[in-house]
Amino acid sequence: MSKWDSQSLTNRLQERIGKDLQYIRVNGTLVGFIIGAMLEAASRFFRMAMH
């Protein structure tokens, strides 16, 4: 493994864990969007309640 160049190592890692990383990225994006939308809704609710 120490003899592999960075491109070979990257390619081997992508072959083995690429799909898992994509699953994590998609789920992280969706969770981030949902949390952001909830925070925005709460912020708007409290701003309307204060006026």
mmCIF file of N, CA and C in Angstrom:
data_model
loop_
_atom_site.group_PDB
_atom_site.id
_atom_site.type_symbol
_atom_site.label_atom_id
_atom_site.label_comp_id
_atom_site.label_asym_id
_atom_site.label_seq_id
_atom_site.Cartn_x
_atom_site.Cartn_y
_atom_site.Cartn_z
ATOM 1 N N MET A 1 0.823 -1.191 0.000
ATOM 2 C CA MET A 1 0.000 0.000 0.000
ATOM 3 C C MET A 1 0.869 1.258 0.000
ATOM 4 N N SER A 2 2.011 1.221 0.649
ATOM 5 C CA SER A 2 2.868 2.407 0.683
ATOM 6 C C SER A 2 3.477 2.706 -0.685
ATOM 7 N N LYS A 3 3.459 1.725 -1.594
ATOM 8 C CA LYS A 3 4.023 1.935 -2.927
ATOM 9 C C LYS A 3 3.008 2.525 -3.899
ATOM 10 N N TRP A 4 1.741 2.605 -3.515
ATOM 11 C CA TRP A 4 0.714 3.153 -4.408
ATOM 12 C C TRP A 4 0.856 4.669 -4.478
ATOM 13 N N ASP A 5 0.629 5.212 -5.646
ATOM 14 C CA ASP A 5 0.586 6.664 -5.749
ATOM 15 C C ASP A 5 -0.793 7.152 -5.308
ATOM 16 N N SER A 6 -0.935 8.440 -5.168
ATOM 17 C CA SER A 6 -2.195 8.979 -4.641
ATOM 18 C C SER A 6 -3.376 8.673 -5.558
ATOM 19 N N GLN A 7 -3.155 8.653 -6.864
ATOM 20 C CA GLN A 7 -4.247 8.368 -7.804
ATOM 21 C C GLN A 7 -4.715 6.919 -7.670
ATOM 22 N N SER A 8 -3.790 5.969 -7.538
ATOM 23 C CA SER A 8 -4.158 4.565 -7.358
ATOM 24 C C SER A 8 -4.932 4.369 -6.066
ATOM 25 N N LEU A 9 -4.454 5.006 -5.008
ATOM 26 C CA LEU A 9 -5.133 4.893 -3.718
ATOM 27 C C LEU A 9 -6.542 5.472 -3.788
ATOM 28 N N THR A 10 -6.671 6.636 -4.443
ATOM 29 C CA THR A 10 -7.986 7.256 -4.591
ATOM 30 C C THR A 10 -8.923 6.355 -5.384
ATOM 31 N N ASN A 11 -8.437 5.797 -6.464
ATOM 32 C CA ASN A 11 -9.267 4.912 -7.282
ATOM 33 C C ASN A 11 -9.712 3.680 -6.517
ATOM 34 N N ARG A 12 -8.816 3.071 -5.767
ATOM 35 C CA ARG A 12 -9.174 1.875 -4.991
ATOM 36 C C ARG A 12 -10.195 2.200 -3.899
ATOM 37 N N LEU A 13 -10.014 3.338 -3.238
ATOM 38 C CA LEU A 13 -10.982 3.730 -2.209
ATOM 39 C C LEU A 13 -12.349 4.011 -2.815
ATOM 40 N N GLN A 14 -12.380 4.688 -3.966
ATOM 41 C CA GLN A 14 -13.651 4.986 -4.627
ATOM 42 C C GLN A 14 -14.360 3.711 -5.049
ATOM 43 N N GLU A 15 -13.626 2.713 -5.516
ATOM 44 C CA GLU A 15 -14.236 1.445 -5.904
ATOM 45 C C GLU A 15 -14.892 0.757 -4.716
ATOM 46 N N ARG A 16 -14.268 0.838 -3.574
ATOM 47 C CA ARG A 16 -14.758 0.113 -2.400
ATOM 48 C C ARG A 16 -15.811 0.870 -1.595
ATOM 49 N N ILE A 17 -15.648 2.176 -1.445
ATOM 50 C CA ILE A 17 -16.564 2.905 -0.553
ATOM 51 C C ILE A 17 -17.282 4.062 -1.235
ATOM 52 N N GLY A 18 -17.170 4.179 -2.535
ATOM 53 C CA GLY A 18 -17.774 5.292 -3.258
ATOM 54 C C GLY A 18 -19.281 5.382 -3.084
ATOM 55 N N LYS A 19 -19.979 4.244 -3.189
ATOM 56 C CA LYS A 19 -21.435 4.258 -3.063
ATOM 57 C C LYS A 19 -21.864 4.632 -1.647
ATOM 58 N N ASP A 20 -21.138 4.149 -0.655
ATOM 59 C CA ASP A 20 -21.460 4.497 0.732
ATOM 60 C C ASP A 20 -21.283 5.995 0.971
ATOM 61 N N LEU A 21 -20.211 6.563 0.425
ATOM 62 C CA LEU A 21 -19.978 7.998 0.592
ATOM 63 C C LEU A 21 -21.067 8.820 -0.085
ATOM 64 N N GLN A 22 -21.517 8.366 -1.241
ATOM 65 C CA GLN A 22 -22.579 9.095 -1.930
ATOM 66 C C GLN A 22 -23.871 9.026 -1.117
ATOM 67 N N TYR A 23 -24.165 7.886 -0.529
ATOM 68 C CA TYR A 23 -25.351 7.732 0.324
ATOM 69 C C TYR A 23 -25.276 8.692 1.509
ATOM 70 N N ILE A 24 -24.104 8.792 2.117
ATOM 71 C CA ILE A 24 -23.918 9.696 3.256
ATOM 72 C C ILE A 24 -24.086 11.146 2.814
ATOM 73 N N ARG A 25 -23.539 11.509 1.659
ATOM 74 C CA ARG A 25 -23.662 12.883 1.163
ATOM 75 C C ARG A 25 -25.114 13.255 0.906
ATOM 76 N N VAL A 26 -25.853 12.363 0.251
ATOM 77 C CA VAL A 26 -27.255 12.643 -0.062
ATOM 78 C C VAL A 26 -28.063 12.774 1.217
ATOM 79 N N ASN A 27 -27.871 11.862 2.154
ATOM 80 C CA ASN A 27 -28.608 11.935 3.412
ATOM 81 C C ASN A 27 -28.238 13.185 4.197
ATOM 82 N N GLY A 28 -26.979 13.556 4.201
ATOM 83 C CA GLY A 28 -26.559 14.764 4.894
ATOM 84 C C GLY A 28 -27.183 16.009 4.287
ATOM 85 N N THR A 29 -27.291 16.023 2.975
ATOM 86 C CA THR A 29 -27.914 17.152 2.295
ATOM 87 C C THR A 29 -29.390 17.242 2.661
ATOM 88 N N LEU A 30 -30.077 16.115 2.630
ATOM 89 C CA LEU A 30 -31.506 16.113 2.958
ATOM 90 C C LEU A 30 -31.758 16.507 4.414
ATOM 91 N N VAL A 31 -30.975 15.971 5.316
ATOM 92 C CA VAL A 31 -31.138 16.307 6.733
ATOM 93 C C VAL A 31 -30.841 17.789 6.957
ATOM 94 N N GLY A 32 -29.800 18.294 6.326
ATOM 95 C CA GLY A 32 -29.475 19.716 6.443
ATOM 96 C C GLY A 32 -30.589 20.599 5.923
ATOM 97 N N PHE A 33 -31.179 20.214 4.794
ATOM 98 C CA PHE A 33 -32.290 20.976 4.233
ATOM 99 C C PHE A 33 -33.483 20.976 5.182
ATOM 100 N N ILE A 34 -33.822 19.830 5.730
ATOM 101 C CA ILE A 34 -34.974 19.731 6.634
ATOM 102 C C ILE A 34 -34.743 20.560 7.892
ATOM 103 N N ILE A 35 -33.566 20.469 8.473
ATOM 104 C CA ILE A 35 -33.270 21.258 9.674
ATOM 105 C C ILE A 35 -33.297 22.747 9.360
ATOM 106 N N GLY A 36 -32.718 23.136 8.224
ATOM 107 C CA GLY A 36 -32.734 24.540 7.830
ATOM 108 C C GLY A 36 -34.150 25.058 7.614
ATOM 109 N N ALA A 37 -34.991 24.247 6.974
ATOM 110 C CA ALA A 37 -36.382 24.651 6.748
ATOM 111 C C ALA A 37 -37.142 24.785 8.069
ATOM 112 N N MET A 38 -36.883 23.879 8.999
ATOM 113 C CA MET A 38 -37.543 23.953 10.309
ATOM 114 C C MET A 38 -37.096 25.198 11.075
ATOM 115 N N LEU A 39 -35.812 25.508 11.029
ATOM 116 C CA LEU A 39 -35.316 26.702 11.709
ATOM 117 C C LEU A 39 -35.888 27.969 11.089
ATOM 118 N N GLU A 40 -35.978 27.994 9.773
ATOM 119 C CA GLU A 40 -36.554 29.156 9.090
ATOM 120 C C GLU A 40 -38.029 29.320 9.453
ATOM 121 N N ALA A 41 -38.772 28.220 9.484
ATOM 122 C CA ALA A 41 -40.189 28.280 9.839
ATOM 123 C C ALA A 41 -40.361 28.764 11.283
ATOM 124 N N ALA A 42 -39.540 28.260 12.188
ATOM 125 C CA ALA A 42 -39.620 28.690 13.583
ATOM 126 C C ALA A 42 -39.279 30.169 13.714
ATOM 127 N N SER A 43 -38.267 30.607 12.979
ATOM 128 C CA SER A 43 -37.878 32.016 13.010
ATOM 129 C C SER A 43 -39.022 32.911 12.520
ATOM 130 N N ARG A 44 -39.638 32.535 11.428
ATOM 131 C CA ARG A 44 -40.756 33.327 10.897
ATOM 132 C C ARG A 44 -41.940 33.316 11.864
ATOM 133 N N PHE A 45 -42.200 32.173 12.480
ATOM 134 C CA PHE A 45 -43.304 32.073 13.431
ATOM 135 C C PHE A 45 -43.091 33.018 14.610
ATOM 136 N N PHE A 46 -41.876 33.009 15.165
ATOM 137 C CA PHE A 46 -41.604 33.851 16.329
ATOM 138 C C PHE A 46 -41.578 35.337 15.955
ATOM 139 N N ARG A 47 -41.128 35.665 14.751
ATOM 140 C CA ARG A 47 -41.169 37.058 14.316
ATOM 141 C C ARG A 47 -42.608 37.537 14.178
ATOM 142 N N MET A 48 -43.494 36.680 13.659
ATOM 143 C CA MET A 48 -44.899 37.057 13.510
ATOM 144 C C MET A 48 -45.572 37.149 14.875
ATOM 145 N N ALA A 49 -45.196 36.285 15.800
ATOM 146 C CA ALA A 49 -45.795 36.289 17.125
ATOM 147 C C ALA A 49 -45.384 37.544 17.915
ATOM 148 N N MET A 50 -44.195 38.083 17.643
ATOM 149 C CA MET A 50 -43.725 39.258 18.358
ATOM 150 C C MET A 50 -44.409 40.537 17.887
ATOM 151 N N HIS A 51 -44.909 40.552 16.641
ATOM 152 C CA HIS A 51 -45.519 41.763 16.102
ATOM 153 C C HIS A 51 -46.953 41.769 16.409
#
